[in-house]
Amino acid sequence: MSYFDLFFGWMFNVDPKALVLALSAIGAGFAMIAGIGPGIGQGYAAGKAAEAAGANPEGSKSATIVMLLGAAVAETSGIFSLVIAIIMLFANPLVSKEGIGIVLAASALGAGLAMIAGIGPGIGQGYAAGKAAEVTGKNPNVQGTAIRTMLIGQAVTQTSGIFALVIGLLLLFANPFIAREGVSIVLGACGIGAGTAMIAGIGPGIGQGYAAGKATEAAGKRPKLQGAILRTMLLGQAVAQTTGIYALIISLLLMFVQVF
Amino acid sequence: MGENLDFGSQTLIPLFEVNGQTLGITQTHVNTWVIMAALIIFALVVRAKIKNFKEVPDTKLQNLVETLVDSLNNFTVSTMGKQNKGFATFYGPLFIFIIICNLSGLVGLRPPTADFATTLAFALTTFFMIHGFGVKAKGPGYFKFLVEPFPFLLPINIIGEIATPISLSFRLFGNILGGTIIMGLVYAMFPWFLTLIGVPAALHMYFDIFAGSLQAFIFVMLSMTFVSGAME
């Protein structure tokens, strides 16, 4: 017990509101780590568009349009993180809630940690945007097909980022720990754990983005086979989503089922 | 600062209480009715004038209506295939409604799609359409896909099917709510002179016009892809 007191004992003596504010600040910082993803992805897309412009000057205009469109979509997970960070900084709903300070503070940290998952969709969507720019640069006639395939692929790639957003919003606005009986340190740890689990979303995000990119490339080469290509892509992406869904299940279990 | 940001729809007229939660007519309801009224009036005007439509369009209204119907038909056919052209009568209006909802932030309404109730309703409609049309097209054997490729994957397949409406609804909701929150923050936070050089206008371009039309497009296209995928 002495180690427990040494590490966590002080938390019981701090003003609960101060503790919530402090960990919200850390959480907001963690949330913004997601910016890694869109940065890499958009850079890849821009690189591919530049390559396409160099190889085929006639296609450079369509490649640039497709690149900008795809890169704007790849920005989404960065914006989700920004929204969670802004909520925690300016209108934190946990500050005004009645409850145990440690639990609320840990929930805020968890919400921030969950948003790190945005790295994956950012990279993946950027990869798809790059492949679309590449294939459009080679043959501007396939622009419509390439954009359509890219958008469907990118939308599915976003899924794990959306799951992270769901967990983040749940922890902030519909926190299940407030009404729960239990040891406060365990409940707080459940909040952090629920958020941390969602980081797994990085994997599905990158993987589904790879599938989306390759499907876009294939559909750009053979626009007539778009239907078959899309079906295969969606099937594979659903399988790649599995580990992200495991993470979501564990996260929801920690939040809504009394495991301990 | 916090009171300038809107995260939830405000309840305008409280009606009754359930478990301490006040239920009633919210901003979302009112804004949805406003948008519905606008669309219904447009439809009635077109209906009244449709007698005057000629073989070759000579009025702006006829041109507009024909372009609209044609592009929505083409959109449906290119996503779902020729045999499913009839779905355009459902997905066309759905697309128009969602895009008007998303763009309504431009005229100062709170977008109804920034309320999870609206997007969940659309996503659940899609969910039942996927499996309903799947059963209609293939009979009870449709549900075999749940035990493929291996029977022990059944729980994962079921969870994956339930995840479809969740991700579909939160994709639309998250994007539109994010735009609403950021625009609220911009107006609350920026010094007034930045509004003169068009900073909020540029942000409206991205968050309302670009993200709004794109998310409407993606929602409808994904819904179409899932439904036609279940049928073949």
Short mmCIF file of C-alpha atoms in Angstrom, two decimals:
data_model
loop_
_atom_site.label_atom_id
_atom_site.label_comp_id
_atom_site.label_asym_id
_atom_site.label_seq_id
_atom_site.Cartn_x
_atom_site.Cartn_y
_atom_site.Cartn_z
CA MET A 1 0.00 0.00 0.00
CA SER A 2 2.89 2.36 0.64
CA TYR A 3 3.87 2.49 -3.05
CA PHE A 4 0.25 3.15 -3.93
CA ASP A 5 0.19 6.06 -1.49
CA LEU A 6 3.50 7.33 -2.82
CA PHE A 7 2.35 7.41 -6.43
CA PHE A 8 -1.36 8.12 -6.22
CA GLY A 9 -2.02 9.29 -2.65
CA TRP A 10 -1.46 12.94 -3.49
CA MET A 11 -4.25 12.81 -6.03
CA PHE A 12 -6.80 12.46 -3.23
CA ASN A 13 -5.60 15.69 -1.64
CA VAL A 14 -5.62 17.85 -4.78
CA ASP A 15 -8.73 19.87 -5.64
CA PRO A 16 -10.73 17.56 -8.00
CA LYS A 17 -11.37 20.37 -10.46
CA ALA A 18 -7.66 21.17 -10.70
CA LEU A 19 -6.91 17.50 -11.34
CA VAL A 20 -9.51 17.38 -14.17
CA LEU A 21 -8.09 20.53 -15.74
CA ALA A 22 -4.51 19.26 -15.48
CA LEU A 23 -5.21 15.90 -17.11
CA SER A 24 -7.45 17.55 -19.73
CA ALA A 25 -4.47 19.64 -20.75
CA ILE A 26 -2.33 16.51 -21.11
CA GLY A 27 -5.17 14.78 -22.97
CA ALA A 28 -5.53 17.67 -25.42
CA GLY A 29 -1.81 17.42 -26.13
CA PHE A 30 -2.00 13.66 -26.67
CA ALA A 31 -4.97 14.05 -29.04
CA MET A 32 -2.95 16.24 -31.35
CA ILE A 33 -0.30 13.49 -31.85
CA ALA A 34 -2.76 12.23 -34.48
CA GLY A 35 -1.41 15.00 -36.70
CA ILE A 36 1.47 12.65 -37.63
CA GLY A 37 -0.88 10.68 -39.88
CA PRO A 38 -2.37 13.37 -42.15
CA GLY A 39 1.11 14.92 -42.39
CA ILE A 40 2.72 11.77 -43.78
CA GLY A 41 -0.28 10.90 -45.94
CA GLN A 42 -0.69 14.30 -47.54
CA GLY A 43 3.03 14.49 -48.15
CA TYR A 44 2.90 11.13 -49.97
CA ALA A 45 -0.06 12.33 -52.05
CA ALA A 46 1.74 15.56 -52.97
CA GLY A 47 4.84 13.59 -53.92
CA LYS A 48 2.89 11.25 -56.19
CA ALA A 49 1.13 14.21 -57.84
CA ALA A 50 4.49 15.90 -58.47
CA GLU A 51 5.84 12.65 -59.94
CA ALA A 52 2.79 12.37 -62.19
CA ALA A 53 3.18 15.97 -63.34
CA GLY A 54 6.81 15.29 -64.22
CA ALA A 55 6.01 12.12 -66.17
CA ASN A 56 3.03 13.44 -68.10
CA PRO A 57 2.58 17.23 -68.19
CA GLU A 58 -0.87 16.92 -69.84
CA GLY A 59 -2.20 15.04 -66.84
CA SER A 60 -0.72 17.36 -64.25
CA LYS A 61 -3.85 19.46 -63.82
CA SER A 62 -6.17 16.48 -63.16
CA ALA A 63 -3.53 14.90 -60.91
CA THR A 64 -3.35 18.10 -58.86
CA ILE A 65 -7.15 18.29 -58.49
CA VAL A 66 -7.36 14.63 -57.40
CA MET A 67 -4.43 15.12 -55.02
CA LEU A 68 -6.02 18.18 -53.38
CA LEU A 69 -9.37 16.40 -53.03
CA GLY A 70 -7.79 13.29 -51.51
CA ALA A 71 -5.52 15.31 -49.23
CA ALA A 72 -8.50 17.31 -47.95
CA VAL A 73 -10.21 14.03 -47.03
CA ALA A 74 -7.01 12.80 -45.36
CA GLU A 75 -7.19 15.87 -43.12
CA THR A 76 -10.37 14.50 -41.43
CA SER A 77 -8.69 12.62 -38.59
CA GLY A 78 -6.57 15.65 -37.77
CA ILE A 79 -9.77 17.70 -37.56
CA PHE A 80 -11.43 15.10 -35.29
CA SER A 81 -8.45 15.37 -32.92
CA LEU A 82 -8.60 19.15 -33.09
CA VAL A 83 -12.28 19.06 -32.15
CA ILE A 84 -11.68 16.81 -29.12
CA ALA A 85 -8.74 19.00 -28.02
CA ILE A 86 -10.81 22.19 -28.41
CA ILE A 87 -13.70 20.68 -26.44
CA MET A 88 -11.33 19.70 -23.62
CA LEU A 89 -9.68 23.12 -23.52
CA PHE A 90 -12.64 25.48 -23.91
CA ALA A 91 -15.81 23.66 -22.99
CA ASN A 92 -14.82 20.65 -20.95
CA PRO A 93 -18.04 18.97 -19.81
CA LEU A 94 -16.15 17.00 -17.13
CA VAL A 95 -15.17 20.14 -15.19
CA SER A 96 -18.74 20.91 -14.16
CA LYS A 97 -19.70 17.27 -13.42
CA GLU A 98 -20.06 16.08 -9.85
CA GLY A 99 -17.86 13.08 -9.23
CA ILE A 100 -14.56 11.76 -8.01
CA GLY A 101 -11.73 13.92 -9.31
CA ILE A 102 -9.39 11.07 -10.27
CA VAL A 103 -12.06 9.28 -12.32
CA LEU A 104 -13.10 12.38 -14.27
CA ALA A 105 -9.48 13.41 -14.83
CA ALA A 106 -8.53 9.95 -16.06
CA SER A 107 -11.50 10.00 -18.47
CA ALA A 108 -10.24 13.24 -19.97
CA LEU A 109 -6.78 11.70 -20.44
CA GLY A 110 -8.38 8.61 -21.98
CA ALA A 111 -10.36 10.69 -24.46
CA GLY A 112 -7.13 12.35 -25.58
CA LEU A 113 -5.26 9.04 -25.86
CA ALA A 114 -8.05 7.52 -27.98
CA MET A 115 -7.62 10.19 -30.63
CA ILE A 116 -4.02 9.07 -31.33
CA ALA A 117 -5.68 6.42 -33.53
CA GLY A 118 -6.05 9.17 -36.13
CA ILE A 119 -2.47 8.50 -37.27
CA GLY A 120 -3.60 5.40 -39.15
CA PRO A 121 -6.47 6.81 -41.24
CA GLY A 122 -4.32 9.86 -42.03
CA ILE A 123 -1.52 7.78 -43.52
CA GLY A 124 -3.90 5.37 -45.25
CA GLN A 125 -6.12 8.02 -46.84
CA GLY A 126 -3.04 9.91 -47.96
CA TYR A 127 -1.73 6.74 -49.64
CA ALA A 128 -5.04 6.31 -51.48
CA ALA A 129 -4.95 9.95 -52.55
CA GLY A 130 -1.39 9.49 -53.86
CA LYS A 131 -2.32 6.42 -55.88
CA ALA A 132 -5.35 8.23 -57.32
CA ALA A 133 -3.18 11.19 -58.32
CA GLU A 134 -0.65 8.81 -59.92
CA VAL A 135 -3.20 6.93 -62.00
CA THR A 136 -5.01 10.13 -63.03
CA GLY A 137 -1.74 11.73 -64.04
CA LYS A 138 -1.02 8.83 -66.39
CA ASN A 139 -4.49 8.88 -67.94
CA PRO A 140 -6.68 11.93 -67.19
CA ASN A 141 -9.72 10.17 -68.73
CA VAL A 142 -10.11 7.90 -65.71
CA GLN A 143 -10.37 10.81 -63.27
CA GLY A 144 -14.03 10.12 -62.40
CA THR A 145 -13.49 6.41 -61.72
CA ALA A 146 -10.33 7.10 -59.72
CA ILE A 147 -12.03 9.74 -57.54
CA ARG A 148 -15.06 7.52 -56.90
CA THR A 149 -12.96 4.49 -55.90
CA MET A 150 -10.64 6.65 -53.82
CA LEU A 151 -13.52 8.26 -51.90
CA ILE A 152 -15.20 4.94 -51.08
CA GLY A 153 -11.85 3.48 -49.97
CA GLN A 154 -10.99 6.54 -47.91
CA ALA A 155 -14.41 6.58 -46.26
CA VAL A 156 -13.95 2.99 -45.08
CA THR A 157 -10.38 3.78 -44.02
CA GLN A 158 -11.77 6.47 -41.72
CA THR A 159 -13.72 3.87 -39.70
CA SER A 160 -11.15 3.31 -36.93
CA GLY A 161 -10.72 7.07 -36.54
CA ILE A 162 -14.49 7.33 -36.15
CA PHE A 163 -14.50 4.59 -33.49
CA ALA A 164 -11.85 6.59 -31.61
CA LEU A 165 -14.01 9.71 -31.91
CA VAL A 166 -17.00 7.78 -30.54
CA ILE A 167 -15.01 6.62 -27.50
CA GLY A 168 -13.61 10.14 -27.00
CA LEU A 169 -17.07 11.74 -27.13
CA LEU A 170 -18.53 9.03 -24.85
CA LEU A 171 -15.81 9.59 -22.25
CA LEU A 172 -16.41 13.34 -22.33
CA PHE A 173 -20.18 13.67 -22.67
CA ALA A 174 -21.74 10.39 -21.54
CA ASN A 175 -19.19 9.26 -19.02
CA PRO A 176 -20.37 5.94 -17.56
CA PHE A 177 -17.92 6.04 -14.63
CA ILE A 178 -19.66 8.89 -12.81
CA ALA A 179 -22.63 6.79 -11.76
CA ARG A 180 -20.55 3.65 -11.10
CA GLU A 181 -19.70 2.30 -7.63
CA GLY A 182 -16.13 1.15 -7.18
CA VAL A 183 -12.59 1.97 -6.16
CA SER A 184 -11.84 5.33 -7.73
CA ILE A 185 -8.33 4.41 -8.88
CA VAL A 186 -9.66 1.33 -10.72
CA LEU A 187 -12.44 3.30 -12.40
CA GLY A 188 -9.95 5.95 -13.46
CA ALA A 189 -7.64 3.29 -14.84
CA CYS A 190 -10.59 1.84 -16.80
CA GLY A 191 -11.05 5.27 -18.38
CA ILE A 192 -7.40 5.49 -19.42
CA GLY A 193 -7.46 1.88 -20.62
CA ALA A 194 -10.60 2.46 -22.71
CA GLY A 195 -8.85 5.32 -24.45
CA THR A 196 -5.52 3.53 -24.88
CA ALA A 197 -7.19 0.50 -26.49
CA MET A 198 -8.37 2.67 -29.36
CA ILE A 199 -4.77 3.42 -30.42
CA ALA A 200 -4.98 0.02 -32.15
CA GLY A 201 -6.89 1.91 -34.86
CA ILE A 202 -3.56 2.97 -36.36
CA GLY A 203 -3.14 -0.49 -37.88
CA PRO A 204 -6.51 -0.87 -39.62
CA GLY A 205 -6.20 2.71 -40.81
CA ILE A 206 -2.89 2.13 -42.60
CA GLY A 207 -3.92 -1.31 -43.88
CA GLN A 208 -7.30 -0.23 -45.24
CA GLY A 209 -5.63 2.77 -46.81
CA TYR A 210 -3.24 0.43 -48.64
CA ALA A 211 -6.22 -1.57 -49.93
CA ALA A 212 -7.95 1.66 -51.00
CA GLY A 213 -4.82 2.86 -52.81
CA LYS A 214 -4.29 -0.39 -54.70
CA ALA A 215 -7.98 -0.58 -55.60
CA THR A 216 -7.83 2.97 -56.95
CA GLU A 217 -4.79 2.07 -59.03
CA ALA A 218 -6.50 -1.04 -60.40
CA ALA A 219 -9.78 0.76 -61.13
CA GLY A 220 -7.84 3.50 -62.90
CA LYS A 221 -6.16 0.94 -65.17
CA ARG A 222 -9.35 -1.05 -65.86
CA PRO A 223 -12.38 1.20 -65.22
CA LYS A 224 -14.76 -1.52 -66.47
CA LEU A 225 -13.83 -3.85 -63.61
CA GLN A 226 -14.62 -1.22 -60.96
CA GLY A 227 -17.47 -3.28 -59.47
CA ALA A 228 -15.35 -6.38 -58.87
CA ILE A 229 -12.44 -4.30 -57.60
CA LEU A 230 -14.68 -2.46 -55.11
CA ARG A 231 -16.20 -5.69 -53.81
CA THR A 232 -12.78 -7.25 -53.21
CA MET A 233 -11.53 -4.07 -51.58
CA LEU A 234 -14.54 -3.80 -49.23
CA LEU A 235 -14.25 -7.47 -48.27
CA GLY A 236 -10.54 -7.15 -47.48
CA GLN A 237 -11.03 -3.89 -45.62
CA ALA A 238 -13.74 -5.50 -43.48
CA VAL A 239 -11.25 -8.22 -42.49
CA ALA A 240 -8.55 -5.62 -41.81
CA GLN A 241 -11.01 -3.82 -39.54
CA THR A 242 -11.19 -6.85 -37.20
CA THR A 243 -8.43 -5.81 -34.79
CA GLY A 244 -9.89 -2.33 -34.58
CA ILE A 245 -13.23 -3.88 -33.64
CA TYR A 246 -11.50 -5.98 -30.94
CA ALA A 247 -10.14 -2.74 -29.52
CA LEU A 248 -13.60 -1.16 -29.63
CA ILE A 249 -15.10 -4.16 -27.80
CA ILE A 250 -12.48 -4.02 -25.03
CA SER A 251 -12.94 -0.29 -24.74
CA LEU A 252 -16.73 -0.58 -24.45
CA LEU A 253 -16.36 -3.48 -21.97
CA LEU A 254 -14.11 -1.33 -19.77
CA MET A 255 -16.60 1.50 -19.92
CA PHE A 256 -19.99 -0.16 -19.58
CA VAL A 257 -19.45 -3.58 -17.97
CA GLN A 258 -18.24 -3.97 -14.40
CA VAL A 259 -15.22 -6.14 -15.18
CA PHE A 260 -13.51 -5.81 -11.82
CA MET B 1 -16.18 31.25 -24.03
CA GLY B 2 -17.89 27.91 -23.52
CA GLU B 3 -21.41 29.26 -23.96
CA ASN B 4 -20.58 30.38 -27.51
CA LEU B 5 -19.93 26.81 -28.59
CA ASP B 6 -22.82 24.50 -29.31
CA PHE B 7 -22.19 20.81 -28.85
CA GLY B 8 -25.73 19.62 -28.47
CA SER B 9 -28.98 20.69 -29.96
CA GLN B 10 -30.97 22.95 -27.60
CA THR B 11 -34.40 21.86 -26.46
CA LEU B 12 -36.74 24.69 -27.38
CA ILE B 13 -40.07 23.39 -26.03
CA PRO B 14 -39.76 20.73 -23.30
CA LEU B 15 -42.61 18.23 -23.49
CA PHE B 16 -42.01 15.45 -20.95
CA GLU B 17 -39.32 13.88 -18.80
CA VAL B 18 -37.90 10.36 -18.97
CA ASN B 19 -35.42 9.33 -16.26
CA GLY B 20 -34.58 12.95 -15.55
CA GLN B 21 -33.82 13.71 -19.21
CA THR B 22 -36.00 16.42 -20.71
CA LEU B 23 -37.41 15.48 -24.07
CA GLY B 24 -39.11 17.90 -26.38
CA ILE B 25 -38.92 19.83 -29.60
CA THR B 26 -35.29 20.63 -30.28
CA GLN B 27 -33.48 22.94 -32.69
CA THR B 28 -32.90 19.86 -34.84
CA HIS B 29 -36.63 19.27 -35.24
CA VAL B 30 -37.33 22.88 -36.16
CA ASN B 31 -34.43 23.09 -38.62
CA THR B 32 -35.43 19.76 -40.19
CA TRP B 33 -38.98 21.10 -40.64
CA VAL B 34 -37.62 24.28 -42.23
CA ILE B 35 -35.56 22.26 -44.71
CA MET B 36 -38.45 19.87 -45.37
CA ALA B 37 -40.77 22.82 -46.01
CA ALA B 38 -38.30 24.33 -48.48
CA LEU B 39 -37.95 21.02 -50.35
CA ILE B 40 -41.71 20.39 -50.35
CA ILE B 41 -42.41 23.88 -51.70
CA PHE B 42 -39.83 23.32 -54.45
CA ALA B 43 -41.42 19.98 -55.30
CA LEU B 44 -44.93 21.51 -55.41
CA VAL B 45 -43.75 24.34 -57.67
CA VAL B 46 -42.18 21.81 -60.04
CA ARG B 47 -45.34 19.68 -59.89
CA ALA B 48 -47.51 22.68 -60.79
CA LYS B 49 -45.29 23.68 -63.68
CA ILE B 50 -44.59 20.19 -65.05
CA LYS B 51 -47.58 20.52 -67.46
CA ASN B 52 -45.78 23.34 -69.25
CA PHE B 53 -42.57 21.33 -69.71
CA LYS B 54 -41.71 20.80 -73.37
CA GLU B 55 -39.86 18.09 -75.27
CA VAL B 56 -36.88 20.44 -75.57
CA PRO B 57 -36.34 22.47 -72.40
CA ASP B 58 -36.84 26.20 -72.85
CA THR B 59 -37.16 27.37 -69.24
CA LYS B 60 -34.48 27.55 -66.57
CA LEU B 61 -36.61 25.51 -64.19
CA GLN B 62 -36.99 22.63 -66.63
CA ASN B 63 -33.25 22.66 -67.34
CA LEU B 64 -32.50 22.59 -63.62
CA VAL B 65 -34.96 19.79 -62.86
CA GLU B 66 -33.80 17.66 -65.81
CA THR B 67 -30.13 18.08 -64.88
CA LEU B 68 -30.91 17.17 -61.28
CA VAL B 69 -32.92 14.05 -62.12
CA ASP B 70 -30.46 12.96 -64.82
CA SER B 71 -27.38 13.30 -62.65
CA LEU B 72 -29.02 11.50 -59.72
CA ASN B 73 -30.10 8.67 -62.04
CA ASN B 74 -26.59 8.42 -63.48
CA PHE B 75 -25.08 8.47 -60.01
CA THR B 76 -27.30 5.57 -58.93
CA VAL B 77 -26.73 3.55 -62.12
CA SER B 78 -22.94 3.97 -62.03
CA THR B 79 -22.77 2.90 -58.37
CA MET B 80 -25.45 0.19 -58.20
CA GLY B 81 -25.69 -1.04 -61.79
CA LYS B 82 -28.37 -0.69 -64.48
CA GLN B 83 -30.77 -3.21 -62.94
CA ASN B 84 -31.02 -1.11 -59.75
CA LYS B 85 -31.98 2.18 -61.38
CA GLY B 86 -35.20 2.27 -59.35
CA PHE B 87 -33.20 3.03 -56.21
CA ALA B 88 -32.66 6.53 -57.57
CA THR B 89 -36.13 7.47 -56.32
CA PHE B 90 -34.96 6.76 -52.77
CA TYR B 91 -31.30 7.78 -52.87
CA GLY B 92 -31.84 10.92 -54.93
CA PRO B 93 -34.10 12.67 -52.39
CA LEU B 94 -31.93 11.31 -49.55
CA PHE B 95 -28.85 12.86 -51.13
CA ILE B 96 -30.63 16.19 -51.69
CA PHE B 97 -31.91 16.23 -48.11
CA ILE B 98 -28.51 15.43 -46.55
CA ILE B 99 -26.64 17.95 -48.67
CA ILE B 100 -29.17 20.72 -47.88
CA CYS B 101 -28.87 19.81 -44.18
CA ASN B 102 -25.08 20.00 -44.34
CA LEU B 103 -25.13 23.32 -46.19
CA SER B 104 -27.76 24.86 -43.89
CA GLY B 105 -24.93 26.04 -41.60
CA LEU B 106 -24.22 28.68 -44.24
CA VAL B 107 -27.51 30.48 -43.58
CA GLY B 108 -27.15 30.26 -39.81
CA LEU B 109 -29.24 27.17 -39.09
CA ARG B 110 -27.71 24.48 -36.94
CA PRO B 111 -27.29 21.56 -39.38
CA PRO B 112 -29.72 18.75 -38.43
CA THR B 113 -26.96 16.32 -39.42
CA ALA B 114 -24.88 17.67 -36.50
CA ASP B 115 -27.37 15.81 -34.28
CA PHE B 116 -26.65 12.11 -33.87
CA ALA B 117 -30.37 11.29 -33.90
CA THR B 118 -30.66 12.36 -37.55
CA THR B 119 -27.63 10.48 -38.83
CA LEU B 120 -28.48 7.37 -36.80
CA ALA B 121 -31.94 7.31 -38.39
CA PHE B 122 -30.39 7.39 -41.87
CA ALA B 123 -27.81 4.74 -40.95
CA LEU B 124 -30.45 2.41 -39.47
CA THR B 125 -32.53 2.79 -42.63
CA THR B 126 -29.46 1.67 -44.58
CA PHE B 127 -28.86 -1.22 -42.16
CA PHE B 128 -32.37 -2.61 -42.65
CA MET B 129 -32.23 -1.96 -46.39
CA ILE B 130 -28.97 -3.95 -46.70
CA HIS B 131 -30.38 -7.04 -45.02
CA GLY B 132 -33.93 -6.61 -46.27
CA PHE B 133 -32.90 -6.42 -49.91
CA GLY B 134 -30.33 -9.17 -49.30
CA VAL B 135 -33.08 -11.52 -48.13
CA LYS B 136 -35.39 -10.37 -50.92
CA ALA B 137 -32.75 -11.09 -53.57
CA LYS B 138 -31.38 -14.38 -52.23
CA GLY B 139 -33.96 -15.77 -49.82
CA PRO B 140 -33.08 -16.96 -46.31
CA GLY B 141 -29.79 -18.33 -47.69
CA TYR B 142 -28.58 -14.74 -47.66
CA PHE B 143 -27.50 -15.07 -44.03
CA LYS B 144 -24.94 -17.74 -45.00
CA PHE B 145 -22.37 -14.97 -45.38
CA LEU B 146 -22.26 -14.73 -41.57
CA VAL B 147 -20.57 -18.14 -41.31
CA GLU B 148 -18.16 -17.54 -44.18
CA PRO B 149 -15.30 -18.13 -44.70
CA PHE B 150 -15.21 -20.10 -41.42
CA PRO B 151 -18.13 -20.84 -39.04
CA PHE B 152 -16.16 -19.75 -35.97
CA LEU B 153 -15.98 -16.23 -37.40
CA LEU B 154 -19.74 -15.82 -36.74
CA PRO B 155 -19.39 -13.45 -33.75
CA ILE B 156 -16.88 -11.26 -35.61
CA ASN B 157 -19.12 -11.15 -38.67
CA ILE B 158 -22.13 -10.14 -36.58
CA ILE B 159 -20.15 -7.39 -34.84
CA GLY B 160 -18.82 -6.25 -38.21
CA GLU B 161 -22.38 -5.95 -39.53
CA ILE B 162 -23.43 -3.93 -36.47
CA ALA B 163 -20.35 -1.71 -36.91
CA THR B 164 -21.55 -0.69 -40.38
CA PRO B 165 -24.40 1.62 -39.27
CA ILE B 166 -22.28 2.89 -36.36
CA SER B 167 -19.41 4.00 -38.58
CA LEU B 168 -21.83 5.26 -41.26
CA SER B 169 -23.73 7.47 -38.81
CA PHE B 170 -20.69 8.74 -36.92
CA ARG B 171 -18.81 9.56 -40.13
CA LEU B 172 -21.51 12.05 -41.16
CA PHE B 173 -22.19 13.26 -37.60
CA GLY B 174 -18.51 13.68 -36.65
CA ASN B 175 -17.62 15.63 -39.76
CA ILE B 176 -20.56 18.04 -39.58
CA LEU B 177 -20.35 18.48 -35.79
CA GLY B 178 -16.61 19.11 -36.12
CA GLY B 179 -17.25 21.83 -38.68
CA THR B 180 -19.98 23.39 -36.51
CA ILE B 181 -17.74 23.43 -33.42
CA ILE B 182 -14.75 24.88 -35.24
CA MET B 183 -16.85 27.58 -36.94
CA GLY B 184 -18.44 28.48 -33.58
CA LEU B 185 -14.95 28.76 -32.08
CA VAL B 186 -13.73 30.91 -34.98
CA TYR B 187 -16.59 33.38 -34.57
CA ALA B 188 -16.16 33.47 -30.79
CA MET B 189 -12.40 33.83 -30.82
CA PHE B 190 -11.25 35.78 -33.86
CA PRO B 191 -10.82 39.54 -33.65
CA TRP B 192 -13.41 41.31 -35.81
CA PHE B 193 -10.95 42.60 -38.43
CA LEU B 194 -10.06 39.08 -39.53
CA THR B 195 -13.69 38.60 -40.57
CA LEU B 196 -13.27 41.52 -42.98
CA ILE B 197 -10.45 39.86 -44.92
CA GLY B 198 -12.52 36.72 -45.37
CA VAL B 199 -10.96 34.22 -42.98
CA PRO B 200 -14.33 32.75 -41.86
CA ALA B 201 -15.46 32.66 -45.48
CA ALA B 202 -12.47 30.50 -46.41
CA LEU B 203 -13.17 28.19 -43.47
CA HIS B 204 -16.86 27.98 -44.46
CA MET B 205 -15.67 26.90 -47.91
CA TYR B 206 -13.85 23.94 -46.39
CA PHE B 207 -16.04 22.91 -43.47
CA ASP B 208 -19.51 23.60 -44.87
CA ILE B 209 -19.29 23.46 -48.65
CA PHE B 210 -16.45 20.97 -49.24
CA ALA B 211 -16.89 18.67 -46.23
CA GLY B 212 -20.69 19.01 -46.34
CA SER B 213 -21.14 18.01 -49.98
CA LEU B 214 -18.40 15.36 -49.77
CA GLN B 215 -19.91 13.69 -46.70
CA ALA B 216 -23.41 13.70 -48.25
CA PHE B 217 -21.90 12.09 -51.36
CA ILE B 218 -19.92 9.52 -49.34
CA PHE B 219 -22.89 8.61 -47.13
CA VAL B 220 -25.18 7.96 -50.09
CA MET B 221 -22.48 6.21 -52.13
CA LEU B 222 -21.47 3.88 -49.28
CA SER B 223 -25.13 3.10 -48.56
CA MET B 224 -25.65 2.27 -52.26
CA THR B 225 -22.52 0.12 -52.38
CA PHE B 226 -23.55 -1.87 -49.30
CA VAL B 227 -27.12 -2.43 -50.51
CA SER B 228 -26.13 -3.46 -54.03
CA GLY B 229 -23.34 -5.62 -52.57
CA ALA B 230 -25.86 -7.50 -50.42
CA MET B 231 -28.10 -8.12 -53.43
CA GLU B 232 -25.59 -9.76 -55.73
#
